Coordinates of C-alpha atoms in Angstrom, one line a residue:
M1 CA 132.3 149.9 160.2
S2 CA 133.0 150.2 155.6
A3 CA 131.2 148.3 153.0
H4 CA 134.3 145.2 152.3
N5 CA 135.1 144.9 155.6
P6 CA 131.6 143.5 157.5
A7 CA 131.0 142.9 160.6
V8 CA 129.8 139.6 160.9
A9 CA 133.0 136.7 161.1
D10 CA 131.5 134.6 158.2
F11 CA 128.8 136.6 156.3
R12 CA 127.7 134.0 153.8
S13 CA 126.7 130.8 156.3
E14 CA 125.2 133.8 158.8
T15 CA 123.4 134.6 155.8
Y16 CA 122.4 131.8 154.1
P17 CA 122.3 129.0 156.8
K18 CA 122.2 125.0 155.8
F19 CA 119.2 123.7 157.0
S20 CA 118.9 119.7 157.1
G21 CA 115.5 119.5 155.7
K22 CA 113.3 118.1 158.5
I23 CA 110.8 120.3 160.0
Q24 CA 111.1 118.8 163.5
D25 CA 115.0 120.8 163.8
T26 CA 113.1 123.8 163.7
Y27 CA 110.9 123.1 166.5
I28 CA 111.6 125.0 169.9
E29 CA 112.9 122.8 173.0
G30 CA 109.7 121.5 174.6
Y31 CA 107.1 122.4 171.6
V32 CA 104.6 119.0 171.5
P33 CA 103.9 119.3 167.7
S34 CA 100.0 117.6 167.0
S35 CA 98.7 119.8 165.0
L36 CA 97.3 118.4 161.2
S37 CA 99.6 120.2 159.4
A38 CA 102.5 118.0 160.4
P39 CA 104.3 115.6 158.4
H40 CA 104.3 112.9 160.4
S41 CA 100.9 113.9 161.3
S42 CA 98.8 110.8 161.9
L43 CA 95.6 112.0 160.6
Q44 CA 96.8 112.8 156.8
R45 CA 96.5 108.9 156.5
T46 CA 94.1 107.6 154.2
S47 CA 95.1 104.2 155.6
T48 CA 94.6 105.5 159.7
W49 CA 90.7 106.9 159.0
L50 CA 90.2 103.4 156.7
G51 CA 91.4 101.5 160.3
M52 CA 89.6 103.4 162.4
G53 CA 86.1 103.1 159.9
L54 CA 86.5 99.3 159.6
L55 CA 87.0 99.1 163.5
M56 CA 83.8 100.9 163.8
G57 CA 83.5 98.3 161.7
T58 CA 83.4 95.5 164.0
V59 CA 80.4 96.1 165.8
P60 CA 77.8 94.5 163.7
P61 CA 79.5 91.4 163.4
A62 CA 80.2 91.5 167.3
G63 CA 76.4 92.2 167.5
I64 CA 75.3 89.5 165.1
L65 CA 77.8 87.5 167.9
I66 CA 76.2 88.5 170.8
W67 CA 72.8 87.6 169.1
A68 CA 73.5 83.9 168.4
L69 CA 75.1 83.8 171.7
G70 CA 72.0 85.3 173.1
V71 CA 69.5 83.1 170.8
M72 CA 71.4 79.8 172.0
T73 CA 70.5 80.3 175.6
E74 CA 67.8 82.0 175.4
P75 CA 65.5 80.0 172.3
A76 CA 62.8 82.0 171.3
G77 CA 61.0 81.8 167.6
L78 CA 61.7 80.3 164.7
Q79 CA 65.7 79.7 164.4
S80 CA 67.1 76.7 164.2
A81 CA 69.8 75.0 166.5
Q82 CA 72.2 74.9 163.1
Q83 CA 71.0 78.8 162.1
H84 CA 72.6 80.0 165.9
Q85 CA 76.3 77.5 165.0
T86 CA 76.2 79.4 161.4
L87 CA 75.9 83.1 163.2
L88 CA 77.7 82.4 165.7
W89 CA 80.8 81.3 163.9
I90 CA 79.8 84.4 161.0
G91 CA 79.8 86.5 164.1
I92 CA 83.1 85.3 165.3
V93 CA 85.2 85.3 161.8
A94 CA 83.9 88.6 160.7
T95 CA 84.3 90.1 164.2
V96 CA 88.3 88.8 164.0
I97 CA 88.5 89.4 160.3
V98 CA 88.1 92.7 160.8
G99 CA 89.2 93.9 163.8
V100 CA 92.8 92.4 162.1
V101 CA 92.6 94.9 159.2
A102 CA 91.7 97.1 160.9
S103 CA 94.5 97.7 163.8
F104 CA 97.0 96.5 160.8
L105 CA 95.8 99.6 158.9
I106 CA 95.9 102.3 161.7
W107 CA 99.5 101.0 162.6
Y108 CA 100.5 101.3 159.4
G109 CA 99.3 104.9 158.8
R110 CA 100.8 105.9 162.0
R111 CA 104.2 104.9 160.8
Y112 CA 105.4 108.1 160.0
Y113 CA 104.7 109.2 164.1
R114 CA 106.4 106.5 164.8
Q115 CA 110.4 107.0 163.1
Y116 CA 109.1 110.5 163.5
R117 CA 109.4 109.5 167.4
A118 CA 112.4 107.9 166.7
E119 CA 114.6 110.5 164.8
T120 CA 113.8 112.9 167.6
G121 CA 113.6 110.7 171.2
R122 CA 109.9 111.7 172.6
R123 CA 108.2 109.7 174.7
D124 CA 105.0 111.5 174.1

């Protein structure tokens, strides 16, 4: 073959293909990306980590709630009935507020993963 008559039918498009810019277009069929370096990874988002930390932070208010319920059913010590009610409401309110905020932050941190699943149609 001569240099003026290349064997490639369309040299420019085959040598310099146009890419869409989306990483999922380069994935092999059947590949399930789950690495930390994937651009849609939820583990790269601060909001996800804050949400998970706050979710673990629901344990102390839940402990206050359980303790208040326990002291109300089995009174012991010098606690008055008013303190039980106050601690019960503090436990309920704090557990609910921290749990809702944590759930929202985790949901918000996973927005790019939900977008990726919608674009690619993946179910995993």
